[in-house]
Coordinates of C-alpha atoms and ligand atoms in Angstrom, one line a residue:
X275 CA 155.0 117.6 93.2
X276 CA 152.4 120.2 95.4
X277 CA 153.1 122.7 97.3
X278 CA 151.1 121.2 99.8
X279 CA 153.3 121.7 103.0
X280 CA 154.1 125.2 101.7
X281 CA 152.2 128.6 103.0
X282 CA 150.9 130.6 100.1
X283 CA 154.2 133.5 99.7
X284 CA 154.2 135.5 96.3
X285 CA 157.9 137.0 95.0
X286 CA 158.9 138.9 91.6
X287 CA 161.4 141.2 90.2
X288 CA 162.1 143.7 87.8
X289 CA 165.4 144.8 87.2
X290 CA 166.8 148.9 87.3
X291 CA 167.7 149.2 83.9
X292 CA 165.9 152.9 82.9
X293 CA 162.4 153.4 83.1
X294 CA 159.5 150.8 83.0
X295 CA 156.9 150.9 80.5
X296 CA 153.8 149.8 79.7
X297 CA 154.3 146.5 79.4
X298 CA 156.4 145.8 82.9
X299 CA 153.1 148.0 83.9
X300 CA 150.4 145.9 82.5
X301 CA 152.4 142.8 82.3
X302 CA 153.6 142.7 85.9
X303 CA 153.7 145.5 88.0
X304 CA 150.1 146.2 88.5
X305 CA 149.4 142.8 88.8
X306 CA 151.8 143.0 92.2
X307 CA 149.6 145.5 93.3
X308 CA 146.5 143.5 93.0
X309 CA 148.1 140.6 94.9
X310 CA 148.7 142.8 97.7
X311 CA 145.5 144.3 98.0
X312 CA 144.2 140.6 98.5
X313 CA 145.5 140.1 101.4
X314 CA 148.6 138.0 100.9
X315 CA 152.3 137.8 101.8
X316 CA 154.1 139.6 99.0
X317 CA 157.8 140.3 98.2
X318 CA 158.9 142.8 95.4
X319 CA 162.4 142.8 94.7
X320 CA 164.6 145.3 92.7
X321 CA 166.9 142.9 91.1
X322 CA 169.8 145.0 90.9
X323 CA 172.4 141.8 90.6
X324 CA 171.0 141.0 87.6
X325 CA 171.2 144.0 86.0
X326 CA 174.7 144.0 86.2
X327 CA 175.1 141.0 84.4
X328 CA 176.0 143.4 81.4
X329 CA 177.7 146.8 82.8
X330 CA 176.1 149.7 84.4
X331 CA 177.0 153.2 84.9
X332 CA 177.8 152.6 88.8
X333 CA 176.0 156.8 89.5
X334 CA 173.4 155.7 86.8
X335 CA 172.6 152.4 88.6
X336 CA 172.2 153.9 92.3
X337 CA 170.0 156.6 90.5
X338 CA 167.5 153.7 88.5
X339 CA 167.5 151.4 92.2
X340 CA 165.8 154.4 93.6
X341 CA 163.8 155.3 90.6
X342 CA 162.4 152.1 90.6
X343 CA 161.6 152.1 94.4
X344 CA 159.7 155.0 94.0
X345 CA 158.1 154.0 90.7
X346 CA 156.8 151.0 92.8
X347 CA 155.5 152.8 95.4
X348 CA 153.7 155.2 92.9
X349 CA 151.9 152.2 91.0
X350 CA 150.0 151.4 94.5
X351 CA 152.6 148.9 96.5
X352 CA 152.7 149.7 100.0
X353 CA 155.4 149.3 102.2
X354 CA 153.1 148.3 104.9
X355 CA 151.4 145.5 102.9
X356 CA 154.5 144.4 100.9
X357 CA 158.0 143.5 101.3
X358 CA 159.9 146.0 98.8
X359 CA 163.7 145.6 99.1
X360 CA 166.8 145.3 96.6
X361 CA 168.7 142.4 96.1
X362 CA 172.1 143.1 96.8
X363 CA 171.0 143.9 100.6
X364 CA 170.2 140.6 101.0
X365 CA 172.9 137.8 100.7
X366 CA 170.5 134.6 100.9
X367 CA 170.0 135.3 96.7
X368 CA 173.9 134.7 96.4
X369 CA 174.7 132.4 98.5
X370 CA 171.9 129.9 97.2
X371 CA 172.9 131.4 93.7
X372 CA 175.8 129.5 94.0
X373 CA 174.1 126.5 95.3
X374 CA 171.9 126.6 92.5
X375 CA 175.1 126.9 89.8
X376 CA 175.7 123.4 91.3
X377 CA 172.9 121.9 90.4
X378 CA 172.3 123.3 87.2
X379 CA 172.9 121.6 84.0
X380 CA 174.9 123.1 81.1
X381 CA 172.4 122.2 78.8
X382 CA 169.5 123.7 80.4
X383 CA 171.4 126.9 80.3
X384 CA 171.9 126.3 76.7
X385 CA 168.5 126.3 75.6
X386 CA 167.3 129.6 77.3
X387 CA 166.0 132.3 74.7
X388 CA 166.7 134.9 76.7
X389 CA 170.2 134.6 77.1
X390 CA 170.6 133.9 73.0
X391 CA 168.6 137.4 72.6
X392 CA 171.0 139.1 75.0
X393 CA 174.3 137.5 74.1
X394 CA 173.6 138.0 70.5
X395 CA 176.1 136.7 68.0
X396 CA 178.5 137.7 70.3
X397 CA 178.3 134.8 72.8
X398 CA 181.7 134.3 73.9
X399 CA 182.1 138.2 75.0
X400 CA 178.4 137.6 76.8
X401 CA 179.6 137.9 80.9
X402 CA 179.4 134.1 82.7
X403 CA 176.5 136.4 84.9
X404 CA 174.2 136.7 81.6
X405 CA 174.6 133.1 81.0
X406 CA 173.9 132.0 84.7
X407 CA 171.2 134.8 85.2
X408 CA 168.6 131.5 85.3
X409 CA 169.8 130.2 88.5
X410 CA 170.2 133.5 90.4
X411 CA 166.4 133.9 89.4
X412 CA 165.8 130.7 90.1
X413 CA 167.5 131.8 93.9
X414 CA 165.3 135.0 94.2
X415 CA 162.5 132.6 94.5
X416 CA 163.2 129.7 96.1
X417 CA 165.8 131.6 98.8
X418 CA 161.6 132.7 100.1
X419 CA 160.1 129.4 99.5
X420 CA 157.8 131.7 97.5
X421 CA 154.5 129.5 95.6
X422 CA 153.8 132.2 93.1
X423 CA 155.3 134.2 90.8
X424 CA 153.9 137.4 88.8
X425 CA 155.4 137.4 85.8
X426 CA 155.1 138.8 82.0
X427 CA 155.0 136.0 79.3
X428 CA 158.5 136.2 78.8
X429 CA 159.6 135.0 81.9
X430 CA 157.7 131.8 81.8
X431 CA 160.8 129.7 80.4
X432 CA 162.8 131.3 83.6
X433 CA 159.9 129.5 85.6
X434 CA 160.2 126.5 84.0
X435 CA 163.6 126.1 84.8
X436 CA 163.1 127.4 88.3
X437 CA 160.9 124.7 88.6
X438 CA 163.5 121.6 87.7
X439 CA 166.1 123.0 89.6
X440 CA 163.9 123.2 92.8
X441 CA 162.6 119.5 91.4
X442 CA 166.3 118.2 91.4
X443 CA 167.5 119.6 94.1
X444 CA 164.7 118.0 96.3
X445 CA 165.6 114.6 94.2
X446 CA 169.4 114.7 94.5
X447 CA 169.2 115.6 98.3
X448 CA 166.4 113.6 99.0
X449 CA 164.5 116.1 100.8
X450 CA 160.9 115.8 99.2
X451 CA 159.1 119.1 98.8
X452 CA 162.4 121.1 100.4
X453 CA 161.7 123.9 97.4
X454 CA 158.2 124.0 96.7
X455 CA 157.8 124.5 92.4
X456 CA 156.7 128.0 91.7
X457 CA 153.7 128.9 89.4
X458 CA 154.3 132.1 87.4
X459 CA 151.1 133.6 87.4
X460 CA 151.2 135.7 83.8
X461 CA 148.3 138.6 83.1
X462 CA 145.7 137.0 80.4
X463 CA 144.7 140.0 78.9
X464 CA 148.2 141.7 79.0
X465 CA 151.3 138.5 79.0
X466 CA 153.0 139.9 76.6
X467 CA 153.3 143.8 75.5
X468 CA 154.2 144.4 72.1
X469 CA 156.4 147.5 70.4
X470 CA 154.2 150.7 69.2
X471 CA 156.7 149.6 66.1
X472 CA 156.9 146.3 65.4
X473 CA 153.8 144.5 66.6
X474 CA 155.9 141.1 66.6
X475 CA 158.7 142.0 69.4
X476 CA 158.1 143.1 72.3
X477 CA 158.3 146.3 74.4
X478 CA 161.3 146.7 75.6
X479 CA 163.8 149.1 77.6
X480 CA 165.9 148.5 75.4
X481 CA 164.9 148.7 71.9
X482 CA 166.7 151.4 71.0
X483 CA 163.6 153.6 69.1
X484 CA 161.6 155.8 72.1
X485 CA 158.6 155.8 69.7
X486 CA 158.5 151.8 70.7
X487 CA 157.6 152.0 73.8
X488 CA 155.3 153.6 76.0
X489 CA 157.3 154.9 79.6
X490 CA 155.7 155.4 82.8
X491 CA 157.6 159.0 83.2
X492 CA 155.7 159.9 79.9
X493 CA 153.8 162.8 79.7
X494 CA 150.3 163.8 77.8
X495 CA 152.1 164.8 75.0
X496 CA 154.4 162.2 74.0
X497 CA 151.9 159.6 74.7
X498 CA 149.7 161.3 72.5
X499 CA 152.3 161.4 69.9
X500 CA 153.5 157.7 70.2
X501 CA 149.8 156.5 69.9
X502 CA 149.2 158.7 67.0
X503 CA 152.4 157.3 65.4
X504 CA 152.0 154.0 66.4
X505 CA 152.0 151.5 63.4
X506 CA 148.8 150.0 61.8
X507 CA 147.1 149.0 58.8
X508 CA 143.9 150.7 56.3
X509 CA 141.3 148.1 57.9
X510 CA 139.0 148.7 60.3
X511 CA 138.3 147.2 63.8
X512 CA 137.0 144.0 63.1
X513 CA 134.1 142.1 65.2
X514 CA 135.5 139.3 65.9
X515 CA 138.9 137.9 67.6
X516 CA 139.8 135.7 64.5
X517 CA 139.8 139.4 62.5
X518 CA 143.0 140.1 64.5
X519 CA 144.9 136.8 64.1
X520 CA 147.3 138.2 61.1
X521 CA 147.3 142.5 62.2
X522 CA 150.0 142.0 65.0
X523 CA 149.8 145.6 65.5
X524 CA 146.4 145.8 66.2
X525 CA 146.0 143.4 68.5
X526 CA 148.2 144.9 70.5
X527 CA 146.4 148.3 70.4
X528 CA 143.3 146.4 71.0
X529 CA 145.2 144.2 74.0
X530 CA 146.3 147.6 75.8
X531 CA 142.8 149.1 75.5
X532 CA 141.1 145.6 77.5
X533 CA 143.9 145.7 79.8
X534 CA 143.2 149.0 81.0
X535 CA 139.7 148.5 80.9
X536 CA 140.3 145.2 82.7
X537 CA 137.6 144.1 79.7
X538 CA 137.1 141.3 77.8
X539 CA 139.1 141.8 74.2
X540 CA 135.8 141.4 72.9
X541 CA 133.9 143.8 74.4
X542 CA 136.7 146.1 73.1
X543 CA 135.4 144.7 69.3
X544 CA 132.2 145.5 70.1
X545 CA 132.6 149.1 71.6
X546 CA 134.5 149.8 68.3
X547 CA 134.0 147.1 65.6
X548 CA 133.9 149.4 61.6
X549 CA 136.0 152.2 63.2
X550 CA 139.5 153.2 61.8
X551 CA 142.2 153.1 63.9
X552 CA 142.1 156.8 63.8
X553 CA 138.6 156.8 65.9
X554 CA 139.9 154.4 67.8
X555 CA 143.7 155.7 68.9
X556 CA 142.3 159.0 70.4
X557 CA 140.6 157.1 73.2
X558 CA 143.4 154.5 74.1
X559 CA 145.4 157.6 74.4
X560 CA 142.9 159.0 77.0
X561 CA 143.3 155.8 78.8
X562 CA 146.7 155.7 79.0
X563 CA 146.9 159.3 80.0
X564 CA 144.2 158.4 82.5
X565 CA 146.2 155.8 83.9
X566 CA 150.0 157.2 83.9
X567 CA 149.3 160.8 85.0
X568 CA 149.0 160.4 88.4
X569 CA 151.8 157.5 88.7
X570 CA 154.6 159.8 86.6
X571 CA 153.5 162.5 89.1
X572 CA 153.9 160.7 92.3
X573 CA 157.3 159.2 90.9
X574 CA 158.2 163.1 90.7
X575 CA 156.6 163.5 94.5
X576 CA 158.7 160.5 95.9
X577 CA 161.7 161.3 94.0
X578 CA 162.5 164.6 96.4
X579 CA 162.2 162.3 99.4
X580 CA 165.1 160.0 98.4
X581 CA 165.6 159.1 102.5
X582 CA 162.2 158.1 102.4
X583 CA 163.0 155.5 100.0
X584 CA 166.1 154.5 101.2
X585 CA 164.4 153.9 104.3
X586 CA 161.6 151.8 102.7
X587 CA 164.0 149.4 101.2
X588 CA 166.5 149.6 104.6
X589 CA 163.7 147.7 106.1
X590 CA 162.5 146.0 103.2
X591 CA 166.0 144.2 103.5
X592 CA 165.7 143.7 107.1
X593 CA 161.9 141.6 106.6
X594 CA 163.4 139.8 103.6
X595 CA 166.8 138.3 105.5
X596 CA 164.5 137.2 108.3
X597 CA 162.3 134.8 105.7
X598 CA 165.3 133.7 103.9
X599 CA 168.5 133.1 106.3
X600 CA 166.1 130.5 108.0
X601 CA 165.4 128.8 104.1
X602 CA 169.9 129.4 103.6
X603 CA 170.0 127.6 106.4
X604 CA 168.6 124.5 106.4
X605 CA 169.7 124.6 102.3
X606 CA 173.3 124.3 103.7
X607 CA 172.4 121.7 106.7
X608 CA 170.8 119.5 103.7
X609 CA 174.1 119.8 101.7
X610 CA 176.1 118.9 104.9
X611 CA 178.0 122.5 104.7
X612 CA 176.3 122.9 108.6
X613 CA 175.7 120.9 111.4
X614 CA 172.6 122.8 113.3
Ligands
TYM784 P1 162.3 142.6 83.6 O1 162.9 143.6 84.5 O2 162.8 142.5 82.2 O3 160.7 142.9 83.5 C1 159.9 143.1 84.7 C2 158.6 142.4 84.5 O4 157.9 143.0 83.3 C3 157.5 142.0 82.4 N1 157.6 142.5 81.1 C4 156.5 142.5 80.2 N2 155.3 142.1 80.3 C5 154.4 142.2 79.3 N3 154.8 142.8 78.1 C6 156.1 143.2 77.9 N4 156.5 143.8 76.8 C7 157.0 143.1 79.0 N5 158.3 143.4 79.2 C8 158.6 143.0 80.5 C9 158.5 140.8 82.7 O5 158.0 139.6 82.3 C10 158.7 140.9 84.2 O6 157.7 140.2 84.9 N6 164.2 138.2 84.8 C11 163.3 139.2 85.2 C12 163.5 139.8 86.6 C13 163.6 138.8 87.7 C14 162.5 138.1 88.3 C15 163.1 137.3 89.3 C16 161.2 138.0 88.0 C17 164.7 138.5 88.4 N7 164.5 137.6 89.4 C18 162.4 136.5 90.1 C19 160.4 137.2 88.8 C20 161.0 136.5 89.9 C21 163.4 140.4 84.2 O7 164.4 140.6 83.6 O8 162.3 141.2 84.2

């Protein structure tokens, strides 16, 4: 299947659950930014359906929807370029949610990793929203006829899926190309994040340790601190990739450094190949500092002009129901719930 027929139209999301970090940073967010500034027609979506999927704090929720509004507008997306809007203003990502439950299978549910991380052991208390959370992705998408999809690596199985579901519906209805099949476009030098901690899991919001994780809101100091705490080994910075295949923790170290830079891992190796990581962590705490300063301070800025926000998504909303009650639309003439 191409996406022949369809016009170029780039969506993601990232959900208000607590502060983002470096890895949503260098994973997705700035990667929206550059697709913005290259002149194409962009959607950024604060998925706040999803995050309810497991409870929320109903104040603490409001307060993260506009924390993460102005956190994207202080990373470089502009309202005037991009579509920034929240997903519960806009009712075409239920509606073809539900559409999309239909066509899902059980067992492609079943085999998603992300739900078996979040229900834990405890499946059969996991909400029915956790376990479906595929398909209303899978809506967020498709309800734009988006192409493209900037994602971290950990969303690519959420792709995948988005993809057969837009792949069966077309079969099943007969309406070749309807959906076009999404590519997740995923970061080379930065797809997957890894914890300050633990240098095989990922970031996260919600590892429970603060020392994992780097947060935009950070300031010099704790960066500083968390780098300087940050786990690795005796060796030294080795010259070559294949030095880093078994020292998890440095690799990441050495994978935030070139994703900053926007530099080739190995010209990271060769800037500091023999140092000791305690050469080296002085520097990527610079960058970083570099880097977050100015964002955690406009998040500050934009945070005392809440209407300004609320405005930005008001008419976020408005842009994004005029793309997608056209695509809800014809979705429901194909399934023969309308007539015109
Ligand atoms: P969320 O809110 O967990 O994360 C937002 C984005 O950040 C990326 N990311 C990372 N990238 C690199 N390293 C990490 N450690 C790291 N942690 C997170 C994620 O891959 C994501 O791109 N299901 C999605 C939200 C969503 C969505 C969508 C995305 C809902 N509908 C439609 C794209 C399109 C999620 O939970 O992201």
């Amino acid at each position: 299947m191409d996406n022949n027929n369809h016009k170029q139209r780039i969506f993601s999301g990232v959900q208000p659950t607590g502060n983002l970090h470096l890895g949503n940073y260098l994973g997705a967010v700035k990667n929206f930014v550059k697709f913005q500034s290259a002149g194409n027609e962009t959607l950024y979506c604060i998925v706040d359906l999803h995050a309810i999927t497991v409870w929320q704090n109903p104040l603490e929720l409001k307060k993260s929807i506009r924390e993460l509004a102005a956190t994207f507008i202080a990373c470089g997306l502009d309202s005037e370029k991009s579509i920034l809007f929240n997903q519960s203003q806009v009712s075409s990502h239920s509606e073809l949610a539900w559409v999309f439950n239909c066509v899902t299978r059980m067992g492609w549910l079943n085999r998603m990793t992300q739900f078996k991380d979040k229900a834990g052991k405890n499946r059969e208390n996991a909400s029915v929203g956790l376990f479906v959370y595929p398909s209303l992705m899978a809506a967020d998408i498709l309800a734009y006829h988006a192409t493209h999809v900037p994602v971290g690596d950990d969303q690519k199985q959420h792709l995948e899926l988005t993809r057969d579901i837009a792949i069966k519906f077309n079969n099943d209805f007969n309406v070749p190309n309807f959906f076009p099949c999404p590519e997740p476009i995923i970061e080379k030098n930065s797809p997957r994040i890894m914890s300050l901690r633990d240098g095989t899991k990922k970031m996260s919001k919600s590892e429970t340790s603060d020392m994992s994780r780097i947060n935009l809101t950070d300031n010099s100091d704790q960066i500083a601190l968390k780098i300087r705490k940050a786990k690795t080994d005796q060796d030294p910075i080795p010259d070559a990739i294949s030095g880093l295949e078994t020292r998890p923790e440095a690799k990441n170290l050495i994978n935030i450094y070139s994703s900053l830079e926007e530099c080739k891992i190995q010209e990271v190796l060769d800037m500091f190949c023999g140092k000791p990581f305690s050469f080296f962590k002085p520097k990527l705490t610079e960058l970083i500092i570099n880097e977050l300063k100015p964002i955690s301070n406009q998040i500050t800025k934009l945070l005392n002009h809440q209407d300004h926000i609320d405005k930005v998504l008001y008419n976020g909303s408005l842009q994004a129901k005029k793309i997608s009650k056209p695509i809800i639309d014809k979705t429901y003439k194909i399934l023969g719930l309308k007539n015109s």
